[in-house]
XYZ file of C-alpha atoms in Angstrom:
709
model
C 0.045 -0.050 0.089
C 1.289 3.200 -1.062
C 1.385 5.949 1.654
C 3.416 9.255 1.112
C 3.147 10.667 4.650
C 5.373 9.969 7.460
C 4.250 9.483 11.174
C 0.387 9.100 10.561
C -0.084 5.678 10.502
C -2.704 5.685 13.441
C -4.986 7.183 10.962
C -4.135 5.333 7.550
C -3.408 1.915 8.936
C -5.880 -0.856 7.462
C -5.033 -3.983 9.622
C -5.427 -3.558 12.132
C -7.775 -0.569 11.096
C -6.707 2.649 11.792
C -9.032 5.787 12.467
C -9.962 6.441 9.080
C -11.112 2.802 8.274
C -12.860 2.449 11.410
C -15.038 5.656 10.769
C -15.408 5.200 6.954
C -15.765 1.415 6.673
C -13.272 1.357 4.089
C -9.551 0.568 4.280
C -7.837 3.570 3.000
C -6.454 3.088 -0.868
C -8.714 -0.090 -1.263
C -12.059 -0.845 -2.237
C -12.550 -3.072 0.797
C -14.912 -2.877 3.838
C -13.635 -2.455 7.281
C -15.474 -2.733 10.748
C -17.074 0.394 11.838
C -16.290 1.473 15.410
C -19.442 3.918 15.553
C -22.794 2.621 14.493
C -24.852 5.519 15.569
C -23.574 8.752 16.732
C -20.318 9.847 14.936
C -17.621 12.406 16.272
C -16.821 15.414 14.425
C -13.046 14.837 13.989
C -10.693 17.961 14.011
C -6.903 17.427 13.856
C -5.556 20.044 15.775
C -1.976 21.677 15.787
C 0.148 24.890 14.798
C 1.301 25.752 11.297
C 3.532 23.529 9.662
C 2.466 20.244 11.523
C 0.937 18.970 8.336
C -2.851 19.121 8.802
C -3.555 20.360 5.167
C -1.317 17.313 3.767
C -3.339 15.141 6.114
C -6.587 16.059 4.629
C -5.378 15.850 0.990
C -3.950 12.273 1.873
C -7.405 11.198 3.308
C -9.282 12.597 -0.181
C -6.404 10.305 -1.984
C -7.199 7.205 0.055
C -10.722 7.190 -0.511
C -11.252 9.323 -3.988
C -13.500 7.121 -6.234
C -14.135 4.378 -3.525
C -16.706 6.373 -1.665
C -18.034 10.284 -2.105
C -15.338 12.748 -0.819
C -15.133 16.370 -0.789
C -12.300 18.865 0.147
C -12.626 22.504 1.079
C -10.205 25.031 2.244
C -12.323 27.265 4.354
C -10.032 30.167 4.133
C -9.566 30.086 0.222
C -10.660 33.383 -1.329
C -14.072 31.960 -2.820
C -15.639 31.795 0.742
C -14.232 35.222 1.695
C -16.536 37.534 -0.227
C -19.329 37.098 -2.716
C -18.314 37.078 -6.803
C -18.711 40.382 -8.301
C -22.486 41.182 -9.038
C -23.743 38.874 -6.541
C -25.318 40.717 -3.684
C -23.988 40.154 -0.174
C -27.482 39.465 1.232
C -27.848 36.291 -1.065
C -24.509 34.969 -0.394
C -22.566 33.518 2.551
C -19.469 31.597 3.080
C -21.306 28.794 4.259
C -23.746 28.458 1.434
C -20.946 28.834 -0.940
C -18.907 25.895 0.834
C -22.279 23.915 0.766
C -22.016 24.337 -2.933
C -18.882 23.393 -3.429
C -19.011 20.175 -1.270
C -22.008 18.992 -2.913
C -20.610 19.317 -6.317
C -17.348 16.965 -5.271
C -19.597 14.598 -3.184
C -21.959 14.146 -6.396
C -19.042 12.564 -8.493
C -19.528 8.846 -9.314
C -17.633 6.184 -7.516
C -16.635 2.647 -8.218
C -20.152 0.618 -8.333
C -22.448 3.560 -7.762
C -23.471 6.560 -9.781
C -23.911 10.209 -8.954
C -25.544 11.572 -5.944
C -28.301 14.171 -6.523
C -29.121 16.915 -4.192
C -32.453 18.287 -4.629
C -33.251 19.455 -1.092
C -30.097 21.429 -1.241
C -30.486 22.342 -4.724
C -33.906 23.987 -3.531
C -32.819 25.999 -0.640
C -29.713 27.345 -2.597
C -32.119 28.493 -5.338
C -34.515 30.084 -2.836
C -31.381 31.986 -1.417
C -29.765 32.992 -4.858
C -33.204 34.207 -5.979
C -32.899 36.757 -3.117
C -30.599 38.559 -5.121
C -31.974 38.171 -8.707
C -33.731 40.634 -10.870
C -34.536 40.756 -14.631
C -31.527 43.141 -15.116
C -28.950 40.304 -15.011
C -30.344 37.503 -16.716
C -26.690 36.073 -17.844
C -25.773 35.910 -14.271
C -29.035 34.447 -13.034
C -28.461 31.441 -15.667
C -25.013 30.843 -14.544
C -25.828 30.632 -10.960
C -29.061 28.709 -11.581
C -27.379 26.375 -13.711
C -24.570 25.631 -11.237
C -27.053 24.907 -8.465
C -29.513 22.561 -10.733
C -26.640 20.455 -11.804
C -26.469 19.368 -8.173
C -30.081 17.654 -8.677
C -29.337 15.228 -11.264
C -27.930 11.897 -11.044
C -26.571 11.492 -14.369
C -23.277 13.095 -15.571
C -23.804 16.608 -17.428
C -21.612 15.119 -20.039
C -24.278 12.723 -21.211
C -26.591 15.452 -22.480
C -29.690 14.561 -20.748
C -28.857 16.608 -17.718
C -27.889 19.414 -19.607
C -31.336 19.355 -21.607
C -33.099 19.299 -18.074
C -31.155 22.066 -16.668
C -31.451 24.152 -19.588
C -35.258 23.728 -19.508
C -35.776 24.400 -15.728
C -33.592 27.686 -16.230
C -35.799 28.805 -19.092
C -38.703 28.133 -16.817
C -37.193 30.248 -14.006
C -36.176 33.151 -16.001
C -39.681 33.358 -17.644
C -41.475 33.318 -14.196
C -39.665 36.665 -13.509
C -41.693 39.702 -14.086
C -40.242 43.026 -15.071
C -41.221 44.359 -11.685
C -41.326 43.224 -8.203
C -39.731 40.612 -5.922
C -38.597 37.333 -7.793
C -38.067 34.963 -4.615
C -41.862 33.717 -4.819
C -42.135 33.070 -8.313
C -38.786 31.466 -8.696
C -39.801 29.007 -5.682
C -42.963 28.075 -7.570
C -41.223 27.520 -10.720
C -38.584 25.371 -8.855
C -41.068 23.110 -7.162
C -43.351 22.752 -10.484
C -40.130 21.405 -12.272
C -39.301 18.847 -9.785
C -42.888 17.651 -9.718
C -42.780 17.100 -13.557
C -42.013 13.531 -15.047
C -42.406 9.796 -13.986
C -38.855 8.620 -13.657
C -37.323 7.431 -10.587
C -35.048 10.776 -10.466
C -38.364 12.877 -10.678
C -40.015 10.744 -7.825
C -36.909 11.548 -5.799
C -37.380 15.124 -6.823
C -40.814 15.376 -5.930
C -40.177 13.758 -2.499
C -37.549 16.181 -2.089
C -39.293 19.281 -2.752
C -41.927 18.744 0.049
C -38.809 18.489 2.757
C -39.321 21.963 3.227
C -43.082 21.796 4.417
C -41.231 21.163 7.903
C -39.462 24.492 8.119
C -40.529 26.200 11.179
C -44.038 28.096 10.721
C -44.490 26.762 7.152
C -47.544 25.042 8.360
C -46.608 22.093 5.886
C -46.441 24.236 2.716
C -42.997 23.525 1.303
C -43.488 26.732 -0.980
C -43.945 28.841 2.194
C -41.060 27.178 3.869
C -38.674 27.972 1.277
C -39.811 31.650 0.987
C -39.444 31.848 4.930
C -35.591 30.247 4.544
C -35.086 32.849 1.609
C -36.019 35.675 3.786
C -34.442 34.350 6.942
C -31.048 34.446 4.914
C -31.491 37.748 3.412
C -32.137 39.069 7.181
C -28.655 38.214 8.290
C -27.431 37.620 11.685
C -29.075 35.017 13.667
C -32.059 34.548 11.028
C -29.312 33.939 8.360
C -27.539 31.191 10.889
C -31.056 29.888 11.335
C -31.330 29.219 7.519
C -27.852 28.249 6.846
C -28.483 25.274 9.527
C -31.560 24.032 7.549
C -29.194 24.157 4.348
C -26.733 22.108 5.965
C -29.547 19.695 7.138
C -30.678 19.660 3.264
C -27.253 18.318 2.557
C -27.026 15.609 4.906
C -30.637 14.533 4.167
C -29.780 14.238 0.700
C -26.800 12.058 1.351
C -28.764 9.995 3.784
C -31.462 9.779 0.967
C -28.664 8.332 -1.515
C -27.876 5.730 1.204
C -31.414 4.452 2.097
C -32.992 1.201 0.668
C -31.413 -2.237 -0.053
C -30.326 -0.938 -3.754
C -28.437 2.039 -2.659
C -26.624 0.576 0.388
C -25.664 -2.721 -1.574
C -23.822 -0.206 -4.295
C -22.102 2.126 -1.677
C -19.669 0.870 0.424
C -18.454 2.780 3.581
C -19.461 6.176 4.507
C -19.146 9.840 2.445
C -16.348 11.649 3.772
C -16.016 15.506 4.130
C -12.920 17.067 4.588
C -12.535 20.724 5.554
C -9.173 22.357 6.054
C -8.974 25.570 8.231
C -12.122 24.880 9.970
C -12.146 27.690 12.263
C -12.725 30.007 9.147
C -16.413 31.228 8.686
C -17.270 28.868 6.144
C -15.647 25.904 8.148
C -16.965 27.121 11.604
C -20.766 27.643 10.305
C -20.515 24.049 8.863
C -19.114 22.744 11.994
C -21.630 24.313 14.512
C -24.482 23.198 12.188
C -23.557 19.699 12.276
C -22.607 19.750 16.180
C -25.805 21.481 17.027
C -28.265 19.150 14.937
C -26.104 16.013 16.397
C -26.717 17.184 19.842
C -30.677 17.585 19.136
C -30.968 14.048 18.124
C -30.660 14.699 14.206
C -28.130 11.718 13.056
C -26.236 11.584 9.802
C -23.910 9.240 8.641
C -21.240 11.529 6.969
C -17.531 11.392 8.314
C -16.253 14.863 8.665
C -12.440 15.106 9.130
C -11.260 18.577 9.408
C -8.369 20.698 10.245
C -7.981 23.098 13.276
C -5.133 25.623 13.559
C -4.223 25.726 17.065
C -6.216 23.692 19.754
C -9.335 25.821 20.146
C -11.932 27.965 18.366
C -11.024 31.898 18.109
C -12.927 34.022 20.488
C -14.286 36.199 17.984
C -17.128 34.226 16.160
C -17.534 34.609 12.408
C -20.593 36.082 11.036
C -22.188 32.794 9.996
C -21.968 31.043 13.271
C -24.982 28.914 14.176
C -26.838 29.364 17.404
C -24.796 29.548 20.398
C -21.461 29.534 19.707
C -19.243 26.078 20.006
C -16.281 26.729 22.386
C -14.924 22.902 22.069
C -14.818 23.137 26.059
C -16.581 19.769 25.959
C -14.978 17.962 23.243
C -12.961 14.807 23.184
C -9.176 15.357 23.246
C -6.605 12.575 22.363
C -3.610 12.499 20.665
C -3.156 10.780 17.170
C -1.347 7.943 19.135
C -4.232 7.314 21.571
C -7.061 7.072 18.593
C -4.931 4.272 16.703
C -7.126 1.338 17.699
C -10.106 3.130 19.325
C -11.362 6.747 19.792
C -12.709 6.005 23.346
C -15.281 8.762 22.449
C -18.846 8.981 23.961
C -20.943 11.996 23.190
C -22.494 14.114 25.883
C -25.450 16.451 25.904
C -23.704 19.709 24.691
C -22.809 20.316 21.032
C -19.130 20.720 21.617
C -19.128 17.053 23.209
C -19.868 16.005 19.733
C -16.155 16.783 18.441
C -13.162 14.937 18.848
C -9.950 16.999 18.792
C -6.780 14.910 17.572
C -3.565 16.547 18.514
C -1.101 15.696 15.484
C 2.481 14.829 16.868
C 5.623 15.952 15.722
C 7.402 13.631 13.494
C 10.106 11.315 15.117
C 13.946 11.480 14.227
C 13.806 8.403 12.256
C 10.868 10.039 10.224
C 13.182 12.748 9.579
C 15.987 10.134 8.374
C 13.634 8.779 6.065
C 12.399 12.230 4.618
C 16.032 13.602 3.985
C 17.390 10.277 2.982
C 14.866 10.036 0.183
C 15.362 13.675 -1.077
C 19.034 13.201 -0.904
C 19.355 9.695 -2.447
C 22.564 9.483 -4.526
C 24.115 12.585 -2.876
C 27.030 12.868 -0.487
C 25.306 13.953 2.743
C 26.964 14.957 6.073
C 25.815 11.735 8.491
C 24.485 14.512 11.059
C 22.251 16.336 8.632
C 18.998 14.329 9.446
C 19.556 14.576 13.162
C 20.478 18.101 13.029
C 17.344 18.734 10.884
C 14.890 17.142 13.412
C 16.792 19.305 16.203
C 16.056 22.659 14.183
C 12.666 21.656 13.170
C 11.348 19.929 16.216
C 9.761 17.532 14.173
C 7.710 19.998 11.893
C 6.558 18.279 8.881
C 6.847 21.619 6.732
C 10.191 22.402 8.082
C 11.666 18.998 7.484
C 10.387 18.357 4.032
C 11.380 21.836 3.059
C 15.066 21.766 4.435
C 15.187 18.103 2.531
C 14.253 19.648 -0.819
C 16.769 22.732 0.134
C 19.285 19.557 0.654
C 18.546 17.977 -2.629
C 19.260 21.279 -4.387
C 22.003 22.675 -2.589
C 24.188 20.034 -1.291
C 25.703 19.698 -4.702
C 26.775 23.380 -4.167
C 28.751 23.275 -1.058
C 25.666 24.162 1.365
C 26.321 21.507 4.017
C 25.455 23.518 7.153
C 21.528 23.937 8.053
C 22.298 27.469 8.111
C 23.553 27.231 4.468
C 20.585 25.387 3.474
C 18.362 27.975 4.979
C 19.807 30.672 3.314
C 20.326 29.185 0.014
C 17.549 29.633 -2.986
C 15.123 26.463 -3.211
C 12.956 26.233 -6.234
C 9.704 24.635 -5.244
C 8.081 24.869 -8.726
C 10.013 24.443 -11.788
C 8.347 27.392 -13.215
C 9.538 29.497 -10.412
C 12.770 31.273 -9.428
C 14.322 29.895 -6.209
C 13.867 32.191 -2.888
C 15.841 31.545 0.309
C 14.511 28.582 2.297
C 13.741 30.489 5.223
C 12.043 33.032 3.711
C 9.422 30.053 1.856
C 8.964 28.664 5.655
C 8.025 32.174 6.920
C 5.706 32.943 4.232
C 3.910 29.709 5.569
C 4.508 29.826 9.010
C 3.646 33.476 9.550
C 1.266 34.836 6.861
C -1.231 37.639 7.216
C 1.203 40.236 7.974
C 3.249 41.731 11.077
C 6.316 39.650 9.876
C 8.571 42.613 10.627
C 7.364 43.179 13.944
C 7.515 39.607 14.909
C 10.768 39.349 13.763
C 12.160 41.784 16.107
C 9.848 40.521 18.943
C 11.653 37.179 18.462
C 14.572 38.593 20.575
C 12.346 39.330 23.614
C 12.085 36.919 26.607
C 8.572 37.989 28.007
C 5.773 40.985 27.806
C 8.062 43.329 29.468
C 10.880 43.072 26.959
C 8.843 42.769 24.002
C 6.994 46.248 24.766
C 10.559 47.624 25.557
C 11.659 46.489 22.366
C 8.417 47.634 20.465
C 9.176 51.073 21.983
C 12.674 51.190 20.788
C 12.572 49.521 17.387
C 9.037 49.491 16.035
C 6.596 52.288 14.763
C 4.857 54.358 17.242
C 1.296 53.117 16.090
C 2.167 49.449 17.188
C 3.170 49.919 20.719
C 1.456 47.805 23.301
C -1.588 46.831 21.679
C 0.410 45.490 19.013
C 2.489 43.339 21.339
C -0.642 41.813 22.893
C -2.264 41.227 19.572
C 0.859 39.484 18.324
C 0.975 37.377 21.667
C -2.636 36.179 21.305
C -2.404 35.595 17.685
C 0.518 33.169 18.333
C -1.394 31.284 21.022
C -4.423 30.835 18.789
C -2.599 29.542 15.960
C -1.323 26.784 18.304
C 2.295 27.969 18.628
C 3.768 26.702 22.276
C 4.697 29.064 25.005
C 8.092 28.759 26.738
C 9.466 30.324 29.988
C 11.938 33.135 29.140
C 11.015 33.365 25.325
C 8.249 35.695 23.846
C 8.375 33.369 20.648
C 8.202 29.816 22.241
C 8.503 27.671 19.402
C 12.239 27.180 18.963
C 12.251 26.668 15.315
C 10.048 29.839 14.568
C 12.180 31.771 16.692
C 15.296 30.646 14.985
C 13.640 31.438 11.579
C 12.787 34.796 12.779
C 16.123 35.605 14.264
C 17.877 34.394 11.009
C 15.678 36.869 9.034
C 16.403 39.721 11.602
C 20.340 38.949 10.937
C 19.777 39.456 7.181
C 17.744 42.873 7.333
C 19.253 45.762 5.969
C 23.292 46.142 5.704
C 25.775 45.497 8.142
C 23.457 43.864 10.299
C 22.582 46.942 11.948
C 18.901 45.825 12.638
C 20.287 42.797 14.497
C 22.785 44.704 16.542
C 20.271 47.533 17.436
C 17.681 44.955 18.543
C 20.173 43.277 20.803
C 21.455 46.350 22.317
C 18.016 47.376 23.094
C 17.110 44.251 24.913
C 20.713 44.458 26.957
C 19.875 48.163 27.742
C 16.377 46.824 29.161
C 17.831 44.667 31.600
C 20.847 46.448 32.297
C 19.548 48.520 35.276
C 18.097 45.306 36.693
C 19.775 43.240 39.449
C 18.017 39.849 39.289
C 19.323 36.572 37.925
C 17.179 36.339 34.998
C 17.892 40.116 34.108
C 21.759 38.778 33.939
C 21.355 35.921 32.039
C 19.370 37.335 29.604
C 21.624 40.456 29.456
C 24.665 38.116 28.994
C 22.717 35.931 26.172
C 22.359 39.065 24.101
C 25.992 40.175 24.629
C 27.150 36.785 23.346
C 24.780 37.196 20.236
C 26.652 40.268 19.159
C 30.099 38.557 19.693
C 31.059 39.477 23.114
C 31.915 36.403 25.349
C 33.921 38.000 27.967
C 30.865 38.891 30.139
C 29.375 35.553 30.004
C 33.046 33.812 30.780
C 33.371 36.194 33.883
C 29.730 35.482 35.404
C 30.248 31.862 34.822
C 33.692 31.746 36.369
C 32.949 33.816 39.397
C 29.760 31.865 40.295
C 30.988 28.525 39.630
C 32.527 28.068 43.088
C 29.253 29.047 45.121
C 26.367 28.228 42.699
C 24.104 25.181 42.925
C 25.812 22.903 40.140
C 22.315 22.337 38.556
C 21.615 26.025 38.367
C 24.825 26.763 37.300
C 24.483 24.363 34.214
C 20.935 25.753 33.218
C 22.410 29.312 33.270
C 25.436 28.189 31.217
C 22.853 26.327 28.531
C 20.668 29.285 28.320
C 23.336 32.114 27.756
C 25.175 29.473 25.086
C 21.681 29.265 23.389
C 22.355 33.085 21.851
C 22.023 32.990 18.190
C 25.201 32.872 15.847
C 24.720 33.054 12.114
C 28.249 34.329 11.280
C 31.884 34.853 12.701
C 32.246 38.545 14.372
C 34.926 40.606 15.683
C 34.654 42.340 19.011
C 32.393 44.758 17.396
C 30.107 42.269 16.233
C 30.810 42.557 12.391
C 31.357 39.699 10.279
C 35.085 39.220 9.318
C 35.925 35.794 7.238
C 32.698 33.766 7.478
C 34.817 31.363 9.517
C 33.053 29.856 12.703
C 35.907 30.271 15.386
C 33.822 28.782 18.020
C 35.398 25.173 17.781
C 38.762 26.785 17.822
C 38.209 28.281 21.195
C 36.231 25.181 22.498
C 39.613 23.022 21.389
C 41.794 25.427 23.083
C 43.639 26.970 19.817
C 43.018 30.332 21.051
C 44.291 29.852 24.872
C 47.839 31.056 24.403
C 46.625 34.649 23.049
C 44.334 35.109 26.007
C 45.264 37.186 28.915
C 43.025 36.492 31.924
C 42.044 39.340 34.165
C 44.551 39.909 37.072
C 43.841 38.115 40.356
C 41.519 35.249 38.844
C 42.303 31.529 38.515
C 43.822 31.497 34.753
C 43.020 27.743 34.478
C 39.377 27.934 35.707
C 38.816 31.029 33.360
C 40.167 29.367 30.334
C 38.039 26.151 31.121
C 34.914 28.182 31.425
C 35.771 29.920 28.088
C 36.133 26.696 26.028
C 33.373 25.094 27.783
C 31.122 28.239 27.013
C 31.991 28.076 23.364
C 31.674 24.254 23.197
C 27.815 24.532 24.392
C 27.383 27.293 22.009
C 28.776 25.425 18.841
C 27.351 22.041 19.968
C 23.574 23.574 20.432
C 23.527 26.077 17.513
C 20.357 24.627 15.574
C 22.059 26.059 12.269
C 25.249 24.074 12.232
C 26.221 20.672 12.419
C 27.722 19.398 15.691
C 31.261 18.746 15.859
C 32.304 15.566 17.163
C 35.819 16.848 18.421
C 33.829 19.637 20.283
C 31.721 17.021 21.944
C 34.709 15.206 23.003
C 36.189 18.264 24.270
C 32.952 18.994 26.182
C 33.019 15.894 28.042
C 36.553 16.499 28.948
C 35.950 20.157 30.165
C 33.038 18.937 32.519
C 35.040 16.075 33.875
C 37.867 18.372 34.943
C 35.087 20.683 36.309
C 33.611 17.815 38.513
C 37.142 17.674 40.135
C 37.019 21.624 41.182
C 33.353 20.797 43.016
C 33.559 17.827 45.424
C 29.937 18.323 46.428
C 28.659 18.639 42.892
C 30.907 15.692 41.230
C 27.706 13.734 40.536
C 26.010 16.499 38.111
C 29.221 17.567 36.653
C 29.850 13.864 35.841
C 26.651 12.908 34.603
C 26.268 16.077 32.232
C 30.057 15.107 31.081
C 28.292 11.786 30.012
C 25.049 12.812 28.595
C 25.651 16.282 26.847
C 28.108 15.094 24.219
C 25.887 12.132 23.248
C 22.865 14.305 23.214
C 24.448 17.049 21.221
C 25.619 14.779 18.156
C 22.073 13.039 18.472
C 20.163 16.317 17.865
C 18.786 16.209 21.414
C 18.485 19.243 23.680
C 21.256 19.436 26.871
C 19.362 18.253 29.677
C 20.368 19.320 33.082
C 21.083 16.313 35.301
C 18.507 16.007 38.267
C 20.023 16.674 41.748
C 19.391 13.118 42.935
C 22.677 12.247 44.298
C 23.760 15.160 46.465
C 22.986 18.940 47.432
C 25.098 20.304 44.464
C 26.898 22.408 46.754
C 30.687 22.775 47.147
């Protein structure tokens, strides 16, 4: 079985069946049935995660797995077609959700193996009533175009066989003829529609007649389908909660048409599995309207047998509800929450009384180091590749499928040109499409990870550690109209889009932060923006006498190429500071970004990374430690700082010689702290192997002694 995604087996597995097989009732990529986990109520599955985690690719793969085997539709609720009405279409007769329903139905109507097309007469009747609210006799070509698209949802035959086209043409002609030169057109359009659906004696026309009467149950219709459609059209045009009420009935009409296609012995025998609707960016208005309609109806006991898989950016719905919400907003407070691994064999989901309990949020995990190894290896097959590259790629990206895939592509294109470090692969041009010129890989990544504006501001704020330092940076480096509101807005946006938080960092995700700081380094000439930003943070913490302020200040001094301050602090605090705290401070200070070699003034000089030379002791002879300090300790701390700095830099490949020197320096330091020997010795064993394997340096637990000398 072919599958192009890594690390998503719990969804696509066939034997034993994964989540997709158990809900759809078909094995992915195969026209073979599979036991269904839920026979009655179905969960509305939402794959949750931040940008770059592979939600869009996952839905596309689900479509590939089932297309042609069962009805399947995929829509991206953020597409332009769902954001505004087409030209000349009045806003009162259009909504993102109505547009999405049309698009979904068109895809679900396509024939599959062993079964013909599905028709949607209930939905078409409602959509025609809605569209008629924006029609007049002055724009007949537009009316014909809109009516034809909607009416084609009605016929179970293909438009290509001619019959469907002739029937649609006749009905459109009748609709246009029913319109008078003056006055409202909704009622005559509805009358002509119901009349057209009542003609004929074929099975198709019998289904049309049955569907036409469905709107007699619309509230206050009194059993009259014509009045029901008139009320639906009026509610839609009224907007607000009235429109939400009408939209909910349109969603219900779509699901009722699908249920009709699966009702009866013949239909069930020809259709294996359940229909599948895939919604990318379900948090956008078109997606959220569909989500809330389905959840509310299912909570009200109106069942359907449609499998909904959707992609949610972040892990909760935005607080600001789109205009096309339905009834009470759904907060997902009572939704089931699982990891992808936890639903590999069963969902363990049971619905409650609330609409949100009908949703099941499935968090997508990052890819593993093994996944990264396979992706990079496949992209670079036949090329000479540094053996550390896959592990370093995983360390930098944190397992982001987008980051791994794009870096692997950059490696394929740029390894032969001599770009062997991750920094070089990020700054090298990568051409993602044959017809387009290449652009730096880090810019391609940021375009996908930070769309929608404010990239310049976030680039600067990536150097901040908390809200206070972000506000100080905004005041010093950003336009006056950005201010505190802009900082808070970006902080909220990062949270809503699913980016993690991290103590001591305004941008919590290490991969995103590394990309933003790389962009900051390349802004302008001479790295002036880089230097000014880091100096602003240093000034912010300069007058604060706290441990956090000191390590933040030294972190940014190091980012400017000034290591003396950090060496002095680590040297002077080593004898008396708790060993675990001292190691933590060392790791944090040494996590300072370093993209080029710098002279003492922070300027590039020869493009050579001097950290390895310092760590290996090759520059010791040129050093003159301050008077009165322990020279051996001073040089050892200096070598150690540069070793950790080089080995933990996410943009370079760890140097095995530096890793071995790191081990030696920590061993020697352990001799100077008898009370902290165990922690330093443990670090000397763990840190080199962690660095070479692409794992973060973990400060050993103080489980053997108090750590004080």
